[in-house]
Short mmCIF file of C-alpha atoms in Angstrom, two decimals:
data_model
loop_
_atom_site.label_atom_id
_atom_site.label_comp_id
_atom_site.label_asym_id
_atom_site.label_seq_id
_atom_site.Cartn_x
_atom_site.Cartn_y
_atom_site.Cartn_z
CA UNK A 27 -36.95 194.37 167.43
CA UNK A 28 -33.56 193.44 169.19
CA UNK A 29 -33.39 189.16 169.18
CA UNK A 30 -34.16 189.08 173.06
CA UNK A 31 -37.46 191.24 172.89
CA UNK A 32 -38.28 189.05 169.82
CA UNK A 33 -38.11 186.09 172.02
CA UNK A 34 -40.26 187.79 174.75
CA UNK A 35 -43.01 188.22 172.45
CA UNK A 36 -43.13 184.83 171.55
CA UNK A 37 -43.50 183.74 175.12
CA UNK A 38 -46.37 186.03 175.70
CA UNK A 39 -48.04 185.22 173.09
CA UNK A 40 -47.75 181.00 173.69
CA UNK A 41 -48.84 182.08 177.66
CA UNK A 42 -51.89 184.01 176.22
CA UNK A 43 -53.07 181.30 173.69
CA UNK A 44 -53.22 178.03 175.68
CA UNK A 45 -52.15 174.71 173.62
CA UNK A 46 -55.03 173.15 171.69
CA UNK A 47 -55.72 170.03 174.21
CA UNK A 48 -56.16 172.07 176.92
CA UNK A 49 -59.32 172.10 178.64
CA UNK A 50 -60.23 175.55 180.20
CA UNK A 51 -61.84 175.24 183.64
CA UNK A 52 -65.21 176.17 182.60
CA UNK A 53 -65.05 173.72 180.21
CA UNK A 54 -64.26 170.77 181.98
CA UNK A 55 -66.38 167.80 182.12
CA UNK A 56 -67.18 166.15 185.57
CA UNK A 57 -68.39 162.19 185.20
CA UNK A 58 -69.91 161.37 188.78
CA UNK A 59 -66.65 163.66 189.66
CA UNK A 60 -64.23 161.82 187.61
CA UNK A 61 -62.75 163.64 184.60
CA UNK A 62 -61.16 161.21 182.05
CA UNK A 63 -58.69 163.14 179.60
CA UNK A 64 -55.47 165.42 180.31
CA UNK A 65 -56.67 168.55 181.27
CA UNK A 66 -52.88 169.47 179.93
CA UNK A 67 -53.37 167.59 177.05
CA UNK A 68 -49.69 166.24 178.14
CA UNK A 69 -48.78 163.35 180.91
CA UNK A 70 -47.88 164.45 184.15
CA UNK A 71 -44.59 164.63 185.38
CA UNK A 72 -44.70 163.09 189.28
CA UNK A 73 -41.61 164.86 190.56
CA UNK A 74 -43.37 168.17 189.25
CA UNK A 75 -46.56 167.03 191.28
CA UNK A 76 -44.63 166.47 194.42
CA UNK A 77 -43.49 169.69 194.57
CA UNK A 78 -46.70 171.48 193.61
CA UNK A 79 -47.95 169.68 196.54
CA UNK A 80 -45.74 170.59 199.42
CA UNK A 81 -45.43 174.43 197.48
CA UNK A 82 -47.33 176.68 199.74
CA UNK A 83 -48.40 179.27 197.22
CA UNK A 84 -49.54 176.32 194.83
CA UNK A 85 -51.18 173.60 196.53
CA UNK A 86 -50.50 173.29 199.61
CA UNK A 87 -51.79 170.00 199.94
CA UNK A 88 -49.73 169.39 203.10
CA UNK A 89 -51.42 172.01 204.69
CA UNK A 90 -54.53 169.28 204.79
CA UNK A 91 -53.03 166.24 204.26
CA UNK A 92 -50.15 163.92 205.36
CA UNK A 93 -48.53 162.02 203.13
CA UNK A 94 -45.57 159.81 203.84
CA UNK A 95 -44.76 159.30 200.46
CA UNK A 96 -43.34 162.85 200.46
CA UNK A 97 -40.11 162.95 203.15
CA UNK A 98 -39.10 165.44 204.72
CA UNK A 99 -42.33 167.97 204.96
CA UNK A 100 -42.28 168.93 207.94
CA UNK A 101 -45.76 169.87 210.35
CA UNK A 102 -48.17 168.22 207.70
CA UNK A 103 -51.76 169.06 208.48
CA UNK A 104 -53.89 166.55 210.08
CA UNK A 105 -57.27 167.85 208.54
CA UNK A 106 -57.85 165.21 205.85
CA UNK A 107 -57.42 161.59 204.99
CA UNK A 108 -53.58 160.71 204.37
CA UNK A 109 -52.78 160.14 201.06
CA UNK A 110 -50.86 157.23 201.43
CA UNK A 111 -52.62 154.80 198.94
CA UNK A 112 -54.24 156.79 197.39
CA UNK A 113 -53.86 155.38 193.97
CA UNK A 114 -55.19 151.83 195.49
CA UNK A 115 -58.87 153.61 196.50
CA UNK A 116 -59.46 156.15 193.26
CA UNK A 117 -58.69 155.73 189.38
CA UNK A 118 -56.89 158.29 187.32
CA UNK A 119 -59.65 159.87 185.98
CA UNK A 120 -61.27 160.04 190.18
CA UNK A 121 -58.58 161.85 191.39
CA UNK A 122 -58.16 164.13 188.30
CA UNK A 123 -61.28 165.21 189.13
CA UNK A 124 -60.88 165.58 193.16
CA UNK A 125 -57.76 167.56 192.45
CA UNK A 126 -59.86 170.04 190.33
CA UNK A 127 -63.23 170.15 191.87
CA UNK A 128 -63.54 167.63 194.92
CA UNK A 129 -66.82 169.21 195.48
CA UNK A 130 -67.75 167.60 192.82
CA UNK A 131 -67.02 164.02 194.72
CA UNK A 132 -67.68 164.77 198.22
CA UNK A 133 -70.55 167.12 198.44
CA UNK A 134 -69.83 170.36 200.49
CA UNK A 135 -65.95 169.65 200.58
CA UNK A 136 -63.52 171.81 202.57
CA UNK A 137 -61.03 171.12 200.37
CA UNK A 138 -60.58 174.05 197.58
CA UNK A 139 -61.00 173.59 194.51
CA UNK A 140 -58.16 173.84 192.21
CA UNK A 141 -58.94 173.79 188.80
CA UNK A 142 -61.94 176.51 188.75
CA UNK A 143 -62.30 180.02 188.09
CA UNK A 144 -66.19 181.20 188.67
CA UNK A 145 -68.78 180.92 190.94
CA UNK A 146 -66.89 182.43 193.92
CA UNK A 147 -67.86 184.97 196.69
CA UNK A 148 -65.02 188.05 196.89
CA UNK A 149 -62.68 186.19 195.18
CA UNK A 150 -59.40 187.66 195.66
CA UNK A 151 -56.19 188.26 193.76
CA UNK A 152 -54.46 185.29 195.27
CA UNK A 153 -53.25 185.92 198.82
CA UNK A 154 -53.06 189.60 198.66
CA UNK A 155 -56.40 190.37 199.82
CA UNK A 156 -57.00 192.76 197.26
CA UNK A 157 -59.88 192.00 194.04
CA UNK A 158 -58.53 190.28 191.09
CA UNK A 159 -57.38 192.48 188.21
CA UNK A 160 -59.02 190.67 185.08
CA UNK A 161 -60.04 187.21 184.75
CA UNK A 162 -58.72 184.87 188.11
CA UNK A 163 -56.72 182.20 187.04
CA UNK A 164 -57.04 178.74 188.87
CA UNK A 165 -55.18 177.91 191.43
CA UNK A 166 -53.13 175.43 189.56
CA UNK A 167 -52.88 175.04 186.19
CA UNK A 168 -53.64 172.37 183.69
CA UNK A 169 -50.01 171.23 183.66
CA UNK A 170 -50.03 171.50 187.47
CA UNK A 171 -53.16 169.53 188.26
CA UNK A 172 -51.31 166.65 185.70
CA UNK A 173 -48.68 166.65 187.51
CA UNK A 174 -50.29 166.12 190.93
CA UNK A 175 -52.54 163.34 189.54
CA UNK A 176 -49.55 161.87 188.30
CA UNK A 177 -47.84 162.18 191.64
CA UNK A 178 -50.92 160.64 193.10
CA UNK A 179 -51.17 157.59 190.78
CA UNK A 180 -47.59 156.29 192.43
CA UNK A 181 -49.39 156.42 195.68
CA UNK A 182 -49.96 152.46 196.17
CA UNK A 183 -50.13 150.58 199.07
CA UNK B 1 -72.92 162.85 199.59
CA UNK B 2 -71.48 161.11 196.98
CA UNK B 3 -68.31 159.65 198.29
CA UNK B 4 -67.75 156.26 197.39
CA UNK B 5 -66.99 153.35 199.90
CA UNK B 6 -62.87 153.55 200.01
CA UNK B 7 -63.65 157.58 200.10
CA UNK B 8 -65.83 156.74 202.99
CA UNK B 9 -63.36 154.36 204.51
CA UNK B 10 -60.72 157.10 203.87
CA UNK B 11 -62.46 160.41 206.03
CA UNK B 12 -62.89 157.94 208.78
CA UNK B 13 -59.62 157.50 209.02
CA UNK B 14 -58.93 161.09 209.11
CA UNK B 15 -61.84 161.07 211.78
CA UNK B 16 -59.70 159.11 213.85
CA UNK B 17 -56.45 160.58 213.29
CA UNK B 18 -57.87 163.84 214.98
CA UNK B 19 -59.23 161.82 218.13
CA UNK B 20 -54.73 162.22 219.36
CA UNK B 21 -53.93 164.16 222.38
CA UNK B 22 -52.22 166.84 219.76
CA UNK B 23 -55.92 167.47 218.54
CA UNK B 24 -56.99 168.68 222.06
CA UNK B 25 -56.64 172.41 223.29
CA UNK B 26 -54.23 171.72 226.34
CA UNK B 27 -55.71 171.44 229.69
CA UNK B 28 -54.33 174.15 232.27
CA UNK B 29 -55.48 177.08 234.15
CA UNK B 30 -54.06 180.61 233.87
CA UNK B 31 -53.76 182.48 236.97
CA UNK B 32 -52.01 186.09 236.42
CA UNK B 33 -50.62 187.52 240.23
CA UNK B 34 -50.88 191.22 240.11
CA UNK B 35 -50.06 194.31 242.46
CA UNK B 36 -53.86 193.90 243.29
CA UNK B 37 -53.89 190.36 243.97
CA UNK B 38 -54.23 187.20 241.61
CA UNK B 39 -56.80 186.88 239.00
CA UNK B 40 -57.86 183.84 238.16
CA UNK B 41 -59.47 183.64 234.11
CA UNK B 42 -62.20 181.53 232.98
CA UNK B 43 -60.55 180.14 230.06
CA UNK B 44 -62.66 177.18 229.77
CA UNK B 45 -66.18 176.94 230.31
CA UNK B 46 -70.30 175.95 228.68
CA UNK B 47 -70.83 177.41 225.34
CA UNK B 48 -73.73 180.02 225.65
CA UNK B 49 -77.35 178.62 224.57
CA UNK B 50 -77.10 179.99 220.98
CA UNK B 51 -73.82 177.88 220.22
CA UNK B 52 -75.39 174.67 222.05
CA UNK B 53 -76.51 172.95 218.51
CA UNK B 54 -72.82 173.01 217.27
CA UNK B 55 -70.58 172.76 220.42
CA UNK B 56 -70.28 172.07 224.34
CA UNK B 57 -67.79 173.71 225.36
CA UNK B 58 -65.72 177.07 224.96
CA UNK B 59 -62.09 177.68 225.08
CA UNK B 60 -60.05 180.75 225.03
CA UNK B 61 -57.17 180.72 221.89
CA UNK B 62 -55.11 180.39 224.95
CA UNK B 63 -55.31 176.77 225.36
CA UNK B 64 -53.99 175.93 221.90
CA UNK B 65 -50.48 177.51 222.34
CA UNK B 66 -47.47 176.07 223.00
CA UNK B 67 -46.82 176.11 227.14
CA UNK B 68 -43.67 179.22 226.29
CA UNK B 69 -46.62 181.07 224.77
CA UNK B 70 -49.45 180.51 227.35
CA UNK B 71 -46.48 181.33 230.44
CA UNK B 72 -45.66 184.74 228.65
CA UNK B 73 -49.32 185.50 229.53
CA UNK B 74 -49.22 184.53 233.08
CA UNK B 75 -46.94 187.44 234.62
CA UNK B 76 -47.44 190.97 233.32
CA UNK B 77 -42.99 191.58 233.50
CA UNK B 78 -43.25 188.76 230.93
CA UNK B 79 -45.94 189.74 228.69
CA UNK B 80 -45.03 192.25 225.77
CA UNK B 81 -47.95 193.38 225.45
CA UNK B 82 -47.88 195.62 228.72
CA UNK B 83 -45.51 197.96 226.76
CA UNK B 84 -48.47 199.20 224.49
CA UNK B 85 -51.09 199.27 227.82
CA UNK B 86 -48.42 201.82 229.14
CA UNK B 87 -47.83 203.67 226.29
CA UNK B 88 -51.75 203.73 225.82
CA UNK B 89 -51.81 205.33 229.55
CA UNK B 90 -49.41 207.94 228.20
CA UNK B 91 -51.74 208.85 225.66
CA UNK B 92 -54.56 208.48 228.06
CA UNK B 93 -52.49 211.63 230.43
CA UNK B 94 -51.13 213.71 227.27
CA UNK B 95 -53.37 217.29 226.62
CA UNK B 96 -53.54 216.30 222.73
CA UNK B 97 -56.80 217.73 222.01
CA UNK B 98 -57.41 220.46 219.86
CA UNK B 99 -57.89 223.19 222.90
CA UNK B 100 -55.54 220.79 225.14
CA UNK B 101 -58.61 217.83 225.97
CA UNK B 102 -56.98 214.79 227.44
CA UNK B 103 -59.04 211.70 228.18
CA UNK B 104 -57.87 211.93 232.31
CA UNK B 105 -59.60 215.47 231.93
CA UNK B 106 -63.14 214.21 231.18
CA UNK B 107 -62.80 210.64 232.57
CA UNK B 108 -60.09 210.33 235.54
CA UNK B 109 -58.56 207.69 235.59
CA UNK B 110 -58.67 204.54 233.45
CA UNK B 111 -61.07 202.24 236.10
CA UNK B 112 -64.09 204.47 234.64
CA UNK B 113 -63.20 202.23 231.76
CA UNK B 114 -64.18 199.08 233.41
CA UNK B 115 -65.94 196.73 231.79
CA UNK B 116 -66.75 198.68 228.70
CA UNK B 117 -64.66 195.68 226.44
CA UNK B 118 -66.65 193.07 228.38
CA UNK B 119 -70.24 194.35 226.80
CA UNK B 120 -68.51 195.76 223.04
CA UNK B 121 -69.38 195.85 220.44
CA UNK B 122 -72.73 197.53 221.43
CA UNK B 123 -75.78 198.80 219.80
CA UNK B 124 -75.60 202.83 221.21
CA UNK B 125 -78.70 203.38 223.06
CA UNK B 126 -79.08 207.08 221.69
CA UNK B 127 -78.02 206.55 218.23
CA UNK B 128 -78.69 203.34 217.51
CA UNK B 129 -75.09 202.52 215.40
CA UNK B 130 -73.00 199.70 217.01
CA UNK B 131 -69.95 200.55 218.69
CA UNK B 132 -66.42 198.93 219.57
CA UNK B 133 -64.28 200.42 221.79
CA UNK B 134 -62.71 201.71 218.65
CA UNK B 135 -65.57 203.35 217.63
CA UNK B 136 -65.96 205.30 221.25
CA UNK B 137 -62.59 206.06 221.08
CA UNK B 138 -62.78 208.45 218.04
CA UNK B 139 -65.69 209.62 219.23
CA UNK B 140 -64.43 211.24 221.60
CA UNK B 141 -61.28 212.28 219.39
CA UNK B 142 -63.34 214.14 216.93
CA UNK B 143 -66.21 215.07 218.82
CA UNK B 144 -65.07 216.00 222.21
CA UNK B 145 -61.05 217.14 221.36
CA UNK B 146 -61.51 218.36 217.66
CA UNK B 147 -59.03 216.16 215.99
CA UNK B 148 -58.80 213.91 213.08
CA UNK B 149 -60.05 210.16 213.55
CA UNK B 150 -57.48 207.82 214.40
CA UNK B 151 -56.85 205.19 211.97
CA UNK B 152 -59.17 202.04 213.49
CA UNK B 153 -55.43 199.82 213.70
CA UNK B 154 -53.30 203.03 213.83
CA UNK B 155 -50.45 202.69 216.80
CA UNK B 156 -52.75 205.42 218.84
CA UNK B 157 -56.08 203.50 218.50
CA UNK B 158 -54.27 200.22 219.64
CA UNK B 159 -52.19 201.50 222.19
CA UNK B 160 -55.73 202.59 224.02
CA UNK B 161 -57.74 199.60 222.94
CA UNK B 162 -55.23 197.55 225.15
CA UNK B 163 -55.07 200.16 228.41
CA UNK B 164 -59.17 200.16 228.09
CA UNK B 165 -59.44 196.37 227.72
CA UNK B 166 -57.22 195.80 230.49
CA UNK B 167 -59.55 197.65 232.75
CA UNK B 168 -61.81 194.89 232.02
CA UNK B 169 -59.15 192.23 233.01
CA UNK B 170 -61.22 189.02 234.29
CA UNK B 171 -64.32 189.96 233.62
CA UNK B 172 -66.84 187.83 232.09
CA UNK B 173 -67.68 188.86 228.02
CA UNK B 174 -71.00 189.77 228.36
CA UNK B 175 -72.47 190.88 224.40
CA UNK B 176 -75.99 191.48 223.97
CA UNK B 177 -77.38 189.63 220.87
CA UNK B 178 -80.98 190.42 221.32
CA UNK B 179 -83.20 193.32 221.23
CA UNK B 180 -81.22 196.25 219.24
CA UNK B 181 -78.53 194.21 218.83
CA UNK B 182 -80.30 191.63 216.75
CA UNK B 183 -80.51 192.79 213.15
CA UNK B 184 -76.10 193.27 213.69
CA UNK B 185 -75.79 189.54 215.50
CA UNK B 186 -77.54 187.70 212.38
CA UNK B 187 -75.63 189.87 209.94
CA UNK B 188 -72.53 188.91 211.77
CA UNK B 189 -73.26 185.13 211.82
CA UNK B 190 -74.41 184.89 207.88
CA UNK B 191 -70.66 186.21 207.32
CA UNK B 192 -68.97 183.77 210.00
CA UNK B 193 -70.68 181.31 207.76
CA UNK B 194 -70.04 182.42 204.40
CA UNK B 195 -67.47 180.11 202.40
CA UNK B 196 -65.69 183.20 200.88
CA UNK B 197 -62.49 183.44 198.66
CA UNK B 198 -60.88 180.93 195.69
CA UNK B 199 -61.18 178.72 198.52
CA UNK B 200 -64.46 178.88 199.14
CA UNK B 201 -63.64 178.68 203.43
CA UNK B 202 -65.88 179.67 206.16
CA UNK B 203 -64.80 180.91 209.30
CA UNK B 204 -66.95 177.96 210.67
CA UNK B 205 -65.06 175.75 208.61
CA UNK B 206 -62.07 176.44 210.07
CA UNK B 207 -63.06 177.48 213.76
CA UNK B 208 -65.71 175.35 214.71
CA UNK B 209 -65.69 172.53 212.12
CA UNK B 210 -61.63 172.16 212.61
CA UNK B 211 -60.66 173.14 216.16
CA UNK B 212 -58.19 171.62 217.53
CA UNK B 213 -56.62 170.24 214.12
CA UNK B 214 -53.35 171.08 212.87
CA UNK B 215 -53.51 172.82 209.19
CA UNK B 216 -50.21 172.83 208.63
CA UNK B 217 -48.47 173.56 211.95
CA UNK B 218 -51.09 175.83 213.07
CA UNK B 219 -53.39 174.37 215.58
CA UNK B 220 -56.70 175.67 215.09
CA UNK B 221 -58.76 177.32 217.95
CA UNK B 222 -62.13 178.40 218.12
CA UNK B 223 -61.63 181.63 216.46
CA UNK B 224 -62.38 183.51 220.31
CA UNK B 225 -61.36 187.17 220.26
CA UNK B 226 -62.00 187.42 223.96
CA UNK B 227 -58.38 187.74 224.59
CA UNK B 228 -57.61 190.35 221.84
CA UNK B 229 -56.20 192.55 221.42
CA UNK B 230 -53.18 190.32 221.22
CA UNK B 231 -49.72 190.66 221.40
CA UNK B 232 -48.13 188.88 218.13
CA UNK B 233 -44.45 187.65 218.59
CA UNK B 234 -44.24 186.73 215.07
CA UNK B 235 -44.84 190.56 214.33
CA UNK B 236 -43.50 192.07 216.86
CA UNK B 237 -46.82 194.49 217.92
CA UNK B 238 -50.65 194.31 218.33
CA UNK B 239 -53.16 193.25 216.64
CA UNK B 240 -56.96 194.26 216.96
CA UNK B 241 -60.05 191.66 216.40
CA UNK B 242 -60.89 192.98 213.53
CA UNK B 243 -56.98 193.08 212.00
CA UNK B 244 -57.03 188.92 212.97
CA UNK B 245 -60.09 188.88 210.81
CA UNK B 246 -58.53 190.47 207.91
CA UNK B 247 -55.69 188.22 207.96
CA UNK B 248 -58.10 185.23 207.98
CA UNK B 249 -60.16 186.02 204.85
CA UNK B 250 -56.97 186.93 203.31
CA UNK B 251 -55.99 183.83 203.65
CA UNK B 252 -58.94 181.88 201.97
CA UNK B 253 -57.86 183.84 198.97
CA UNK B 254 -60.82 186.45 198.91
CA UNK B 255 -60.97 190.37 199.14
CA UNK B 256 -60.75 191.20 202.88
CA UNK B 257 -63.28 193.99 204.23
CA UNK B 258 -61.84 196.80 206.14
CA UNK B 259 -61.62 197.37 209.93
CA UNK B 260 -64.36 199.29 210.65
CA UNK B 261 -66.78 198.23 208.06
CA UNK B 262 -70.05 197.52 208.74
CA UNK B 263 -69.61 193.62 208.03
CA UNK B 264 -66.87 193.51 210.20
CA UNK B 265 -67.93 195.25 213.31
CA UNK B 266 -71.04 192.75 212.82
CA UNK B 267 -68.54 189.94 212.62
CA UNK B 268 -67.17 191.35 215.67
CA UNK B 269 -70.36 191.16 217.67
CA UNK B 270 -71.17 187.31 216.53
CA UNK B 271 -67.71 186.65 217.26
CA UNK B 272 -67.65 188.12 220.95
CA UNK B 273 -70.71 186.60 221.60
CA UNK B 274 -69.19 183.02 220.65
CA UNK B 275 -67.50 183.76 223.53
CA UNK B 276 -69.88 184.77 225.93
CA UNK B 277 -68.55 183.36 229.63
CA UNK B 278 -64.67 183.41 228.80
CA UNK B 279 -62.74 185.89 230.41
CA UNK B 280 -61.78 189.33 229.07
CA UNK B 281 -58.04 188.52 229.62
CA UNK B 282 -56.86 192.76 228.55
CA UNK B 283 -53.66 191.69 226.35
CA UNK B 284 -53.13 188.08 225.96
CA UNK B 285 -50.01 186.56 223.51
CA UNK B 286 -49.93 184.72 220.70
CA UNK B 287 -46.96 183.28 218.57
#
C-alpha cells in the first residue's frame, strides 16, 4: 500500500466508526425537549456554528431566521423568531435539543429537524430529489449541531 | 404545545415581525393591451367555499414579484414567454404526423382551444382518467398522428401547453372538484398536506401557512398555478405546473414524483382549484 492510500484508509475507517461519545440520532435522549450531554462528545466551536448556520446546504438557519449577531447575511428569512438572545430565553441543554428535534419543544414545528434520521415520508438523498442510497445521514452532524449550540449560547441580550 | 413562556414570548414576536408591508403581496392591477383590445385579469379576488376555513382571499403569484417582474407581464413585446406561444403555433401548423396530421388539420385554428386550460385538469367523461392539457395533447399525438408521446416537459409539449393556455387568456379557472372529479380532488389535497422529505414540509406549510413571508429572499405566494405555465428568467425557458411542483418537494429534501404521475396530476387538480376565480393569465413571468 503506497503511504498516501495508507492514509486514506485510515480516514475511512475513523468516518465509518464514529468516536465513542457520540450519540447516534436514534439514540438520543429528549428531556421535555432538552438534551443534556454533547451529542459530539466534544465542545462546540462557535465560529464553526456560525457558519453552519448561514451555509445553505447545512443549516440554513437564515433561511428562517434573522439573526443580527451574524453580519453581513444578506435577505435573512422572516419566518421565525430572531435569534437575537437567544441564549437569555433557553439553556444549553434547550437549545441542543431544538437544534436536533424542535418538534420535540414546539409541537408540530416547521422547523426541520436536524439531528434525525427515521420516521420520514420519501425522504430524499439530500437536495437531489432522488431516494437515498443506504442509510440517510442527518442533516448536520454531531459536531455540527455542537457547534451551532455553541454559536447559540453567545447569543445574549 | 409545549413551548415554554420566553418560547411563547419569542413566536409572537415573529408573529409581529410578519404584520410589515414586505409581508404583503403588493397591491396593483395587471391590465395586458392586446391587438384585440385590453384584458383586464382578476388577480385578486374571494377564495372559493372549500378554502374559506383557512383563508379569505386569493392572489395570483403575480402579486409577490418585484414591480420589473410583474411589468414584463403586462405587454406581450416584453414578455419572453411569447417566444414559446409562437413557436408552439409553429408546431400547431407543421404536417408532423405520421401520414402528415397537423393539429390546424383536425382543429383550425387555435380559438377551438379556448378555455380548455380554464376547466384542466379534468375527469374525461368517456374514460373516466383525468386529463391536463398535457395529457390531451399526446392523445392526440399517438392516437390521432401515430407518433411517439411527447415527453410531459419536453420543449414540444411546452411550447403547445403555452399557445393552448393562451387561448384561455382572462378567463376565469373554473376546476370541477365534485362528482367524478372527487375521488382525484381529495387525493390531491392529502398530498398538498403531506409534510414530506428530511424536512418534513407541507406544501400548506409553506403556501398557505407562510404566504407572504420571506424564506430567505424568496417571498412566498400562495402556491397558485393559474398563471403557469411560466416563463422563468432565472432559467431562461418554461416551466409546467407540474415541473414547479417537482422543484418544490425537491426542495424539502424528499424524492420528487414525476410529471405525469398519478399523485401529481391529482396535485394538479387541488392546486387549480385553490385557485378557482383567478384569471388564466396564458404565460405569466417569474424571476
Amino acid at each position: 500500500m503506497t503511504g498516501r492510500l495508507w492514509l486514506a484508509a485510515v480516514a475511512a475507517f475513523a468516518a465509518a466508526v464514529p468516536a465513542m461519545s457520540e450519540t447516534a440520532p436514534k439514540d438520543v435522549a429528549f428531556v421535555e425537549g432538552a438534551i443534556e450531554a454533547s451529542l459530539s462528545g466534544m465542545p462546540g466551536n462557535p465560529e464553526e456554528g456560525a457558519k453552519v448556520m448561514t451555509t445553505n446546504a447545512l443549516g440554513n438557519c437564515v433561511a428562517c431566521h434573522q439573526v443580527n449577531g451574524i453580519p453581513n447575511v444578506q435577505f435573512p428569512g422572516t419566518i421565525a423568531p430572531p435569534l437575537d438572545g437567544v441564549a437569555d430565553r433557553w439553556s444549553e441543554a434547550q437549545l441542543r435539543g431544538i437544534v436536533a428535534n424542535a418538534k420535540m419543544t414546539f409541537e408540530g414545528s416547521f422547523m426541520p429537524a436536524f439531528y434525525k434520521t427515521e420516521g420520514f415520508i420519501r425522504p430524499g438523498a439530500a437536495y437531489s430529489g432522488k431516494a437515498p442510497e443506504g442509510d440517510l445521514p442527518p442533516i448536520l452532524t454531531a459536531q455540527q449541531i455542537e457547534d451551532v449550540v455553541a454559536f447559540l449560547m453567545t447569543l445574549k441580550e | 404545545m409545549r413551548a415554554t413562556k420566553s418560547g411563547l414570548a419569542a413566536t409572537a414576536l415573529g408573529l409581529a415581525l410578519a404584520g410589515t408591508a414586505l409581508a404583503d403581496p403588493v397591491e396593483d392591477t395587471l391590465v395586458v393591451e392586446t391587438d384585440d383590445g385590453a384584458i383586464e385579469f382578476v388577480t385578486t379576488t374571494t377564495a372559493p367555499d372549500h378554502l374559506k376555513d383557512v383563508m379569505d382571499t386569493i392572489y395570483s403569484g403575480w402579486h409577490y414579484r418585484e414591480d420589473e417582474t410583474r411589468d414584463l407581464q403586462r405587454d406581450d413585446f416584453d414578455n419572453p414567454g411569447m417566444v414559446f406561444v409562437d413557436r408552439g403555433m409553429d408546431l400547431w401548423n407543421q404536417e408532423i404526423g405520421a401520414k402528415g396530421e397537423s393539429c390546424a388539420g383536425c382543429h383550425e385554428g387555435p380559438e377551438s382551444m379556448k378555455g380548455l386550460r380554464a376547466v384542466t385538469p379534468r375527469v374525461d367523461a368517456g374514460t373516466g382518467a383525468l386529463m391536463t392539457v398535457e395529457n390531451y395533447v399526446n392523445e392526440c399525438v399517438t392516437e390521432r398522428m401515430g407518433l411517439e408521446a411527447w415527453g410531459m416537459t419536453s420543449d414540444k409539449m411546452k411550447d403547445m401547453l403555452a399557445l393552448i393556455s393562451m387561448q384561455s387568456r382572462g378567463e376565469v379557472v373554473n376546476v370541477a372538484i365534485d362528482g367524478a372529479a372527487a375521488p382525484f380532488w381529495e387525493k390531491g389535497k392529502e398530498i398538498y398536506y403531506t409534510r414530506f422529505g428530511q424536512l418534513e414540509m407541507s406544501c400548506a406549510n409553506c403556501h398557505e401557512d407562510n404566504q407572504g413571508q420571506m424564506i430567505r429572499a424568496d417571498h412566498l405566494s400562495q402556491g397558485q398555478i393559474n398563471g403557469f405555465p411560466v416563463y422563468r428568467l432565472k432559467d431562461a425557458g418554461i416551466l409546467s405546473a407540474q415541473q414547479r411542483f417537482v422543484g418544490c418537494v425537491r426542495d424539502t429534501r424528499a424524492e420528487t414524483f414525476k410529471p405525469d404521475s398519478d399523485e401529481f396530476k391529482a396535485l394538479e387538480l387541488y392546486v387549480a382549484s385553490r385557485g378557482n376565480g383567478l384569471s388564466v393569465e396564458g404565460v405569466s413571468v417569474r424571476h
